[in-house]
Short mmCIF file of C-alpha atoms and ligand atoms in Angstrom, two decimals:
data_model
loop_
_atom_site.label_atom_id
_atom_site.label_comp_id
_atom_site.label_asym_id
_atom_site.label_seq_id
_atom_site.Cartn_x
_atom_site.Cartn_y
_atom_site.Cartn_z
CA MET A 26 -5.76 57.57 -38.41
CA GLU A 27 -5.14 57.55 -42.26
CA THR A 28 -2.07 54.88 -42.33
CA ARG A 29 -4.27 52.99 -40.15
CA ARG A 30 -7.56 52.86 -42.70
CA LYS A 31 -4.90 52.23 -45.23
CA LEU A 32 -3.39 49.39 -43.60
CA VAL A 33 -7.07 47.90 -42.93
CA LEU A 34 -7.51 48.45 -47.17
CA TRP A 35 -4.41 46.81 -47.79
CA ILE A 36 -5.23 43.92 -45.88
CA SER A 37 -8.63 43.62 -46.97
CA VAL A 38 -7.35 43.65 -50.53
CA LEU A 39 -4.61 40.65 -49.77
CA MET A 40 -7.14 38.69 -47.50
CA ALA A 41 -9.16 38.78 -50.68
CA CYS A 42 -6.28 37.62 -53.08
CA LEU A 43 -5.65 35.17 -50.79
CA THR A 44 -9.20 33.59 -50.44
CA ASN A 45 -9.08 33.82 -54.76
CA SER A 46 -12.48 35.86 -53.79
CA TRP A 47 -11.95 38.18 -57.02
CA VAL A 48 -12.71 34.87 -59.06
CA GLU A 49 -16.28 34.37 -58.70
CA ALA A 50 -16.92 31.30 -56.83
CA ALA A 51 -18.31 28.12 -58.18
CA PRO A 52 -18.65 25.07 -57.68
CA VAL A 53 -16.66 22.29 -59.42
CA LYS A 54 -18.28 20.69 -62.04
CA ILE A 55 -17.05 17.58 -63.69
CA ARG A 56 -17.09 17.35 -67.48
CA PHE A 57 -16.23 14.74 -69.98
CA ASP A 58 -15.10 16.78 -72.47
CA GLY A 59 -11.35 18.15 -72.44
CA CYS A 60 -10.40 15.48 -70.18
CA LYS A 61 -6.29 14.00 -70.68
CA PRO A 62 -4.21 12.11 -69.08
CA GLY A 63 -2.88 13.14 -65.42
CA ARG A 64 -0.74 12.04 -62.27
CA VAL A 65 -1.92 11.56 -58.69
CA MET A 66 -0.91 13.15 -56.07
CA GLY A 67 1.26 12.38 -53.64
CA GLY A 68 2.71 14.28 -50.18
CA GLN A 69 5.13 16.15 -52.19
CA GLY A 70 3.14 16.94 -55.24
CA GLU A 71 1.96 15.09 -58.39
CA ILE A 72 4.12 11.97 -58.81
CA GLY A 73 3.65 9.04 -60.86
CA PRO A 74 3.69 7.97 -64.58
CA LEU A 75 1.27 9.96 -66.74
CA MET A 76 -2.23 7.92 -66.62
CA HIS A 77 -4.86 7.61 -69.54
CA CYS A 78 -7.81 7.09 -67.73
CA CYS A 79 -10.88 9.58 -69.47
CA PRO A 80 -13.90 7.87 -69.86
CA PRO A 81 -15.66 7.18 -72.88
CA MET A 82 -18.19 9.70 -74.20
CA PRO A 83 -21.59 9.17 -74.15
CA THR A 84 -23.38 8.14 -77.08
CA GLY A 85 -27.00 9.58 -75.92
CA PRO A 86 -28.22 12.88 -73.80
CA ILE A 87 -27.09 13.44 -70.17
CA VAL A 88 -30.07 12.78 -67.54
CA ASP A 89 -30.23 14.22 -64.37
CA PHE A 90 -30.07 12.04 -61.63
CA VAL A 91 -31.57 12.58 -57.81
CA PRO A 92 -31.82 9.78 -55.63
CA VAL A 93 -35.59 9.48 -53.97
CA ARG A 94 -36.58 7.07 -51.33
CA ASN A 95 -38.94 4.74 -52.56
CA MET A 96 -41.18 4.44 -49.30
CA SER A 97 -42.49 1.47 -50.35
CA LYS A 98 -39.33 -0.17 -49.71
CA PRO A 99 -37.43 -1.32 -46.71
CA LEU A 100 -34.10 0.18 -46.85
CA ARG A 101 -31.41 -2.71 -47.56
CA VAL A 102 -28.57 -2.81 -45.04
CA ARG A 103 -25.13 -2.89 -45.75
CA LYS A 104 -23.65 -5.08 -43.16
CA ALA A 105 -20.38 -5.65 -41.35
CA LEU A 106 -18.32 -8.49 -43.53
CA GLN A 107 -17.14 -10.35 -40.63
CA CYS A 108 -20.71 -10.70 -38.79
CA LEU A 109 -22.16 -12.56 -41.63
CA GLU A 110 -22.46 -16.46 -41.10
CA GLY A 111 -24.01 -19.54 -42.07
CA GLU A 112 -26.29 -19.69 -44.72
CA GLU A 113 -26.44 -15.82 -45.02
CA LEU A 114 -22.60 -16.03 -45.65
CA GLU A 115 -22.75 -18.41 -48.29
CA ILE A 116 -25.43 -17.00 -50.24
CA TYR A 117 -23.75 -13.77 -50.18
CA VAL A 118 -20.32 -14.87 -50.94
CA GLU A 119 -21.94 -16.82 -53.96
CA LYS A 120 -23.39 -13.89 -55.43
CA LEU A 121 -20.57 -11.40 -54.80
CA ARG A 122 -18.08 -13.88 -56.67
CA LYS A 123 -20.80 -14.14 -59.57
CA ALA A 124 -21.34 -10.41 -59.70
CA TYR A 125 -17.92 -9.63 -59.99
CA ALA A 126 -17.22 -12.33 -62.89
CA ILE A 127 -19.78 -10.51 -64.98
CA MET A 128 -18.24 -7.12 -64.08
CA ARG A 129 -15.05 -8.65 -65.12
CA SER A 130 -16.59 -10.02 -68.62
CA PHE A 131 -17.16 -6.92 -69.85
CA PRO A 132 -14.69 -5.50 -72.44
CA ASP A 133 -12.68 -2.55 -71.33
CA ASP A 134 -14.18 0.15 -72.45
CA ASP A 135 -17.67 -0.71 -71.46
CA PRO A 136 -18.71 1.70 -68.25
CA ARG A 137 -19.99 -1.30 -66.71
CA SER A 138 -16.47 -3.48 -66.78
CA LEU A 139 -14.44 -3.47 -63.25
CA GLU A 140 -11.84 -1.59 -65.61
CA GLN A 141 -13.84 1.07 -66.30
CA HIS A 142 -14.56 1.68 -62.26
CA ARG A 143 -10.83 1.63 -62.38
CA ARG A 144 -10.27 4.19 -64.72
CA VAL A 145 -13.00 6.59 -63.73
CA HIS A 146 -11.37 6.73 -60.30
CA CYS A 147 -8.19 7.07 -61.62
CA ALA A 148 -9.45 10.23 -63.78
CA HIS A 149 -10.69 11.93 -60.66
CA SER A 150 -7.75 11.33 -58.80
CA THR A 151 -5.10 12.57 -61.87
CA GLY A 152 -6.60 15.80 -62.57
CA ALA A 153 -7.55 14.39 -65.75
CA PHE A 154 -11.12 16.60 -65.70
CA ASN A 155 -10.69 20.40 -66.63
CA CYS A 156 -12.71 22.65 -64.36
CA GLU A 157 -11.95 26.58 -64.64
CA GLY A 158 -8.48 25.83 -66.23
CA GLN A 159 -7.51 23.48 -63.38
CA GLY A 160 -7.36 19.70 -63.42
CA VAL A 161 -9.93 18.31 -60.52
CA ASP A 162 -9.06 16.21 -57.60
CA ILE A 163 -11.93 14.57 -55.81
CA HIS A 164 -9.45 13.58 -52.88
CA PHE A 165 -8.17 15.95 -50.03
CA GLY A 166 -11.37 18.23 -50.20
CA TRP A 167 -14.61 18.38 -49.26
CA LEU A 168 -15.92 16.65 -52.40
CA PHE A 169 -14.09 13.32 -50.90
CA TYR A 170 -17.36 12.03 -49.28
CA PRO A 171 -20.37 13.20 -51.92
CA PHE A 172 -18.23 11.66 -54.67
CA HIS A 173 -17.30 8.14 -53.60
CA ARG A 174 -20.74 7.74 -52.19
CA PHE A 175 -22.23 8.47 -56.20
CA PHE A 176 -19.43 6.09 -57.46
CA LEU A 177 -20.17 3.26 -54.82
CA TYR A 178 -24.08 3.72 -55.50
CA PHE A 179 -23.65 3.05 -59.38
CA HIS A 180 -21.23 0.53 -58.38
CA GLU A 181 -23.73 -1.43 -56.39
CA ARG A 182 -26.39 -0.82 -58.95
CA MET A 183 -24.68 -2.52 -61.35
CA LEU A 184 -23.94 -5.05 -59.53
CA GLN A 185 -27.82 -5.60 -58.58
CA THR A 186 -28.27 -5.71 -62.48
CA PHE A 187 -25.77 -8.16 -63.26
CA LEU A 188 -27.24 -10.95 -60.58
CA GLY A 189 -31.07 -9.81 -61.53
CA ASP A 190 -31.34 -9.25 -57.77
CA PRO A 191 -32.20 -5.38 -56.81
CA ASP A 192 -31.93 -6.30 -53.11
CA PHE A 193 -28.12 -7.32 -53.43
CA THR A 194 -26.35 -5.18 -51.11
CA LEU A 195 -22.66 -4.66 -50.82
CA HIS A 196 -21.47 -5.18 -47.13
CA PHE A 197 -18.49 -3.15 -45.53
CA TRP A 198 -15.18 -3.77 -44.28
CA ASN A 199 -15.82 -2.69 -40.46
CA TRP A 200 -11.76 -2.18 -40.23
CA ASP A 201 -12.69 -0.22 -37.48
CA ASN A 202 -13.61 -3.20 -35.26
CA ALA A 203 -11.22 -4.23 -32.97
CA GLY A 204 -13.49 -7.09 -31.90
CA GLN A 205 -15.35 -5.66 -28.96
CA GLY A 206 -18.34 -4.10 -30.61
CA GLY A 207 -21.11 -5.40 -33.06
CA CYS A 208 -21.29 -9.19 -33.19
CA GLY A 209 -18.04 -9.31 -31.04
CA LYS A 210 -15.82 -10.32 -34.22
CA PRO A 211 -13.00 -8.20 -35.21
CA GLY A 212 -13.11 -6.75 -38.48
CA ASP A 213 -9.52 -5.28 -38.67
CA ILE A 214 -8.16 -8.39 -40.75
CA ILE A 215 -8.64 -8.82 -44.46
CA PRO A 216 -11.70 -9.88 -44.95
CA PRO A 217 -12.04 -14.03 -46.56
CA MET A 218 -14.00 -13.88 -49.39
CA TYR A 219 -11.42 -10.85 -51.22
CA ALA A 220 -8.50 -13.20 -50.03
CA ASP A 221 -9.00 -16.27 -51.57
CA ARG A 222 -6.90 -16.92 -54.68
CA ASN A 223 -8.88 -19.78 -55.89
CA HIS A 224 -11.67 -17.48 -56.55
CA ARG A 225 -10.16 -14.69 -58.68
CA SER A 226 -13.48 -12.55 -59.17
CA THR A 227 -13.37 -10.99 -55.90
CA TYR A 228 -9.45 -11.24 -55.84
CA HIS A 229 -6.85 -9.17 -57.05
CA LEU A 230 -3.08 -10.26 -57.62
CA SER A 231 -1.22 -7.12 -56.73
CA ARG A 232 -1.43 -6.51 -53.05
CA SER A 233 1.31 -6.98 -50.81
CA ASN A 234 1.88 -10.07 -48.88
CA ARG A 235 0.55 -8.63 -45.76
CA THR A 236 -2.77 -9.66 -47.16
CA TYR A 237 -1.57 -13.57 -47.81
CA ASP A 238 -2.22 -13.25 -43.45
CA PRO A 239 -5.83 -14.18 -42.59
CA GLU A 240 -4.81 -12.89 -39.23
CA LEU A 241 -2.87 -9.70 -39.52
CA VAL A 242 -4.33 -6.64 -37.94
CA VAL A 243 -4.72 -3.76 -40.41
CA ASP A 244 -2.31 -0.93 -39.45
CA LEU A 245 -4.58 2.34 -39.23
CA TRP A 246 -1.66 4.22 -37.75
CA VAL A 247 0.98 4.27 -40.73
CA ASP A 248 1.02 7.53 -42.63
CA ALA A 249 -0.15 6.67 -46.26
CA TRP A 250 1.64 9.78 -47.51
CA ASN A 251 5.26 9.62 -46.27
CA GLU A 252 6.95 6.58 -48.48
CA THR A 253 9.32 5.99 -45.22
CA ARG A 254 6.82 5.16 -43.21
CA LEU A 255 5.44 1.65 -44.06
CA PRO A 256 3.35 -0.55 -41.91
CA GLY A 257 4.10 -3.61 -39.54
CA GLY A 258 6.15 -4.42 -37.20
CA PHE A 259 4.21 -4.39 -34.19
CA SER A 260 2.43 -6.74 -31.94
CA LYS A 261 -1.30 -7.13 -32.44
CA GLU A 262 -2.32 -5.47 -29.24
CA VAL A 263 0.14 -2.67 -30.05
CA THR A 264 -1.63 -2.26 -33.47
CA LYS A 265 -5.10 -2.46 -32.15
CA ALA A 266 -4.24 0.43 -29.54
CA ARG A 267 -3.01 2.65 -32.16
CA ASN A 268 -5.79 1.80 -34.26
CA LEU A 269 -8.03 3.13 -31.71
CA GLU A 270 -6.05 6.20 -31.03
CA THR A 271 -6.18 6.90 -34.75
CA MET A 272 -10.13 6.53 -35.07
CA HIS A 273 -10.61 8.58 -31.94
CA TRP A 274 -8.83 11.20 -33.12
CA SER A 275 -9.83 11.32 -36.78
CA MET A 276 -13.81 11.08 -35.59
CA ILE A 277 -13.57 12.88 -32.24
CA THR A 278 -10.94 14.97 -31.23
CA MET A 279 -9.46 16.30 -34.63
CA LYS A 280 -6.64 18.36 -32.64
CA ASP A 281 -5.40 20.62 -34.50
CA ALA A 282 -6.34 19.36 -37.94
CA PRO A 283 -6.29 22.16 -40.45
CA ALA A 284 -9.25 20.73 -42.75
CA GLY A 285 -11.34 19.25 -40.37
CA TYR A 286 -13.25 16.08 -40.87
CA SER A 287 -15.10 17.52 -44.30
CA GLY A 288 -12.04 18.48 -45.73
CA ARG A 289 -10.81 21.64 -47.34
CA VAL A 290 -12.93 24.18 -49.09
CA TYR A 291 -13.11 22.90 -52.88
CA ARG A 292 -14.33 25.22 -55.59
CA ALA A 293 -14.25 25.68 -59.30
CA GLY A 294 -10.63 26.92 -60.19
CA TYR A 295 -8.93 25.74 -57.02
CA PRO A 296 -5.65 24.21 -58.06
CA ARG A 297 -5.34 20.57 -56.23
CA VAL A 298 -3.32 19.95 -53.12
CA THR A 299 -1.65 17.39 -51.35
CA PRO A 300 -3.04 15.17 -48.88
CA TYR A 301 -2.02 17.04 -45.66
CA VAL A 302 -3.06 20.51 -46.82
CA GLY A 303 -6.46 18.97 -48.29
CA ALA A 304 -7.88 16.05 -46.88
CA GLY A 305 -10.09 15.47 -43.80
CA THR A 306 -9.23 13.73 -40.53
CA LEU A 307 -10.78 10.46 -41.55
CA GLU A 308 -9.34 10.90 -45.08
CA VAL A 309 -5.91 11.55 -44.31
CA SER A 310 -5.37 8.88 -41.64
CA ALA A 311 -7.32 5.47 -41.49
CA HIS A 312 -8.75 6.03 -45.28
CA GLY A 313 -5.36 6.41 -46.50
CA ALA A 314 -3.49 4.03 -44.36
CA LEU A 315 -6.06 1.06 -45.11
CA HIS A 316 -5.13 2.00 -49.08
CA LYS A 317 -1.37 1.52 -48.05
CA TRP A 318 -2.10 -1.76 -45.75
CA VAL A 319 -3.27 -3.52 -48.81
CA GLY A 320 -0.66 -2.12 -50.82
CA ILE A 321 0.40 -2.21 -54.63
CA ASP A 322 -2.68 -1.13 -56.58
CA MET A 323 -4.78 -0.47 -53.54
CA ASP A 324 -1.92 2.13 -52.60
CA ASP A 325 -2.10 3.97 -56.03
CA PHE A 326 -5.59 6.07 -56.43
CA SER A 327 -4.66 5.17 -60.31
CA PHE A 328 -5.43 1.56 -59.72
CA ALA A 329 -7.02 1.11 -56.18
CA ALA A 330 -10.45 0.91 -57.85
CA GLY A 331 -9.41 -2.04 -60.44
CA ASP A 332 -9.10 -4.39 -56.80
CA PRO A 333 -12.65 -5.56 -55.75
CA LEU A 334 -11.49 -4.77 -52.11
CA PHE A 335 -11.83 -1.14 -52.66
CA TYR A 336 -15.47 -1.20 -52.78
CA PRO A 337 -16.33 -2.81 -48.98
CA HIS A 338 -13.11 -0.44 -47.51
CA HIS A 339 -14.75 2.73 -49.20
CA GLU A 340 -17.98 1.69 -47.60
CA ASN A 341 -16.88 1.97 -44.40
CA ILE A 342 -15.77 5.47 -45.03
CA ASP A 343 -19.24 6.27 -46.27
CA ARG A 344 -20.42 4.57 -43.04
CA LEU A 345 -18.00 6.50 -40.90
CA TRP A 346 -19.03 9.89 -42.80
CA ASP A 347 -23.01 9.16 -41.31
CA VAL A 348 -21.77 7.77 -37.92
CA TRP A 349 -19.55 10.94 -37.75
CA HIS A 350 -22.94 13.15 -38.48
CA ASN A 351 -24.61 11.51 -35.69
CA LEU A 352 -22.35 11.65 -33.03
CA SER A 353 -22.52 15.45 -32.53
CA PRO A 354 -24.90 18.16 -33.30
CA ASN A 355 -21.49 20.23 -34.19
CA ASN A 356 -20.99 17.55 -36.82
CA THR A 357 -22.35 19.53 -39.46
CA TYR A 358 -22.17 19.09 -43.24
CA PRO A 359 -20.55 21.79 -45.25
CA THR A 360 -23.64 24.62 -46.25
CA ASP A 361 -21.60 26.48 -48.66
CA PRO A 362 -23.52 26.27 -51.94
CA ASP A 363 -20.52 25.55 -53.81
CA PHE A 364 -20.23 22.26 -51.92
CA LEU A 365 -23.57 21.52 -52.87
CA ASP A 366 -23.82 22.32 -56.27
CA ALA A 367 -20.72 20.20 -57.24
CA GLU A 368 -21.65 18.48 -59.83
CA PHE A 369 -20.79 14.83 -60.87
CA LEU A 370 -21.15 12.18 -63.66
CA PHE A 371 -21.41 8.78 -63.70
CA TYR A 372 -22.98 5.87 -66.31
CA ASP A 373 -25.41 3.85 -64.80
CA GLU A 374 -26.17 0.19 -65.60
CA ASN A 375 -28.09 1.11 -68.65
CA LEU A 376 -24.98 3.00 -69.62
CA VAL A 377 -27.14 6.38 -69.75
CA LEU A 378 -24.50 9.41 -68.60
CA ARG A 379 -26.20 10.65 -65.52
CA ARG A 380 -25.41 13.83 -63.46
CA MET A 381 -26.04 14.47 -60.14
CA TRP A 382 -25.09 17.16 -57.06
CA ALA A 383 -22.89 16.52 -53.78
CA ARG A 384 -26.38 18.02 -51.71
CA ASP A 385 -28.23 14.75 -52.53
CA THR A 386 -25.66 12.81 -50.83
CA LEU A 387 -26.22 14.30 -47.82
CA ASP A 388 -29.38 11.56 -46.71
CA MET A 389 -28.26 8.31 -47.90
CA THR A 390 -31.53 6.90 -47.03
CA ASN A 391 -32.54 8.50 -50.56
CA PHE A 392 -30.18 5.96 -52.08
CA GLY A 393 -32.34 3.12 -50.31
CA TYR A 394 -29.88 1.89 -48.32
CA THR A 395 -28.63 2.10 -44.36
CA TYR A 396 -25.58 0.34 -42.57
CA GLU A 397 -25.83 -2.29 -39.93
CA ALA A 398 -25.68 0.01 -36.66
CA VAL A 399 -22.36 -1.82 -35.21
CA ASP A 400 -21.34 -0.80 -31.92
CA ASN A 401 -18.40 1.65 -32.35
CA VAL A 402 -17.76 1.84 -28.15
CA GLU A 403 -13.95 0.54 -28.54
CA TRP A 404 -12.52 4.09 -30.46
CA LEU A 405 -15.72 6.06 -28.53
CA THR A 406 -14.13 5.49 -25.27
CA GLN A 407 -10.94 4.28 -25.82
CA GLY A 408 -7.61 5.28 -27.74
CA LYS A 409 -7.81 8.95 -26.14
CA GLY A 410 -3.99 8.59 -26.15
CA ASP A 411 -3.63 9.10 -22.69
CA ALA A 412 -2.86 5.48 -21.37
CA GLY A 413 0.05 5.28 -22.83
CA VAL A 414 -0.38 2.59 -25.25
CA ALA A 415 1.00 3.88 -28.10
CA PRO A 416 4.32 5.58 -27.80
CA PRO A 417 5.57 7.72 -30.31
CA ALA A 418 6.10 6.37 -33.95
CA ASP A 419 9.64 7.07 -34.21
CA GLU A 420 10.47 5.09 -30.92
CA MET A 421 8.85 1.71 -32.47
CA PRO A 422 11.29 -0.60 -33.95
CA GLY A 423 9.16 -1.53 -37.35
CA TYR A 424 9.65 2.39 -38.12
CA LEU A 425 13.12 2.96 -37.15
CA ASP A 426 14.14 0.43 -39.59
CA ASP A 427 12.33 1.67 -42.72
CA LEU A 428 13.43 5.34 -41.67
CA SER A 429 17.00 4.25 -41.76
CA ALA A 430 16.82 2.57 -44.83
CA SER A 431 15.57 6.01 -46.23
CA ASP A 432 18.21 8.58 -46.38
CA GLY A 433 17.84 10.19 -42.95
CA LYS A 434 14.90 11.76 -43.75
CA LYS A 435 13.70 11.76 -40.37
CA GLU A 436 11.48 14.53 -39.90
CA ARG A 437 7.95 13.40 -38.32
CA SER A 438 4.62 13.58 -40.76
CA PHE A 439 2.07 15.79 -40.03
CA LEU A 440 -0.74 13.06 -38.92
CA LEU A 441 2.08 11.34 -36.45
CA ARG A 442 2.75 14.89 -35.00
CA ARG A 443 -1.23 15.44 -34.27
CA LEU A 444 -1.45 11.77 -33.03
CA ARG A 445 1.43 12.76 -30.73
CA GLU A 446 0.15 15.91 -29.17
CU1 C2O B 530 -10.72 7.68 -54.18
CU2 C2O B 530 -9.90 5.64 -50.98
O1 C2O B 530 -10.12 6.79 -52.72
#
């Protein structure tokens, strides 16, 4: 009895240590002071060069920001890019080009510039901000969705201001749509308005040559953090089938996903982790795969947000967060106060530094927008992995070639294992 009680005591001490509970739990808070250069996280830990991405310090006081829905205005609808047509498409593309031309015209140290948007995202990806002695990374954990919702919101607000059009709405890249849902047009190819080299404001030079092919279907099944697995080499049909499997897994079955849909618990003072350990199912799969598919700068968190294509990509992530939430009553947001009270800072269009909280992202209608209800029927009903459409990755020609070129690192990655089971 005595030994048993001792054992129980020791186990609880051990558990307390393992869960960090001797440190008072607290939410992550972003602070600009103490910001320093850092590195992005790859599949094996910190990688790449030291990045200098700290934002400028505010010249005035920080002002709290709580989004509240203006009931006298209808919600702005962020639409699927592939479904725009006719005059609506023409007007949209013209405004988009104009807004990004203005955004690019600000000096690099102005928070309204595209370069500052890149750096702000870079800073949040490289451990630049210090919280309780640890560099903060808003990826690979439960801050992923709230951070990006705020980031997109302030980005869009600036575009509206540049255009003098408070109703301007940034539309989304519906890359999970293989062509049966919604307006019946596939969204799984590069949106043409972002791929036109004659219009540099919405174009970006550092992308992979995959993006030069207007008909090439995106590969959502690539393992974004395993450098030995690169996109491509499959027929359109196989790629589409694999994409639906990825979506079905990341939105519905989530089989054996260690961090679930929302991502790992992440409090003040927690060390950074690698994607496989911390990222939620959609973040670790289709989200990362799209970054990899676009490639080069988009494939590097310190440069990704300098490509205008980053924003419609992330709007689809933002939309899918909401879709997931509405798929089942079991799909609930984290209720832990350290999630809800996580604190962010962003410059608004008037260069006022605003302070905001993750709790306020949970209802997007407070931001005045919603998403066009595209039909997700394809990955809801297909992609269950039982049709045998997507054979194991290491039996596929494209992957085999990449693997043999890479020193025989043949161990299968976390994601691909999960998808096969
Ligand atoms: Cu903040 Cu898609 O990355």
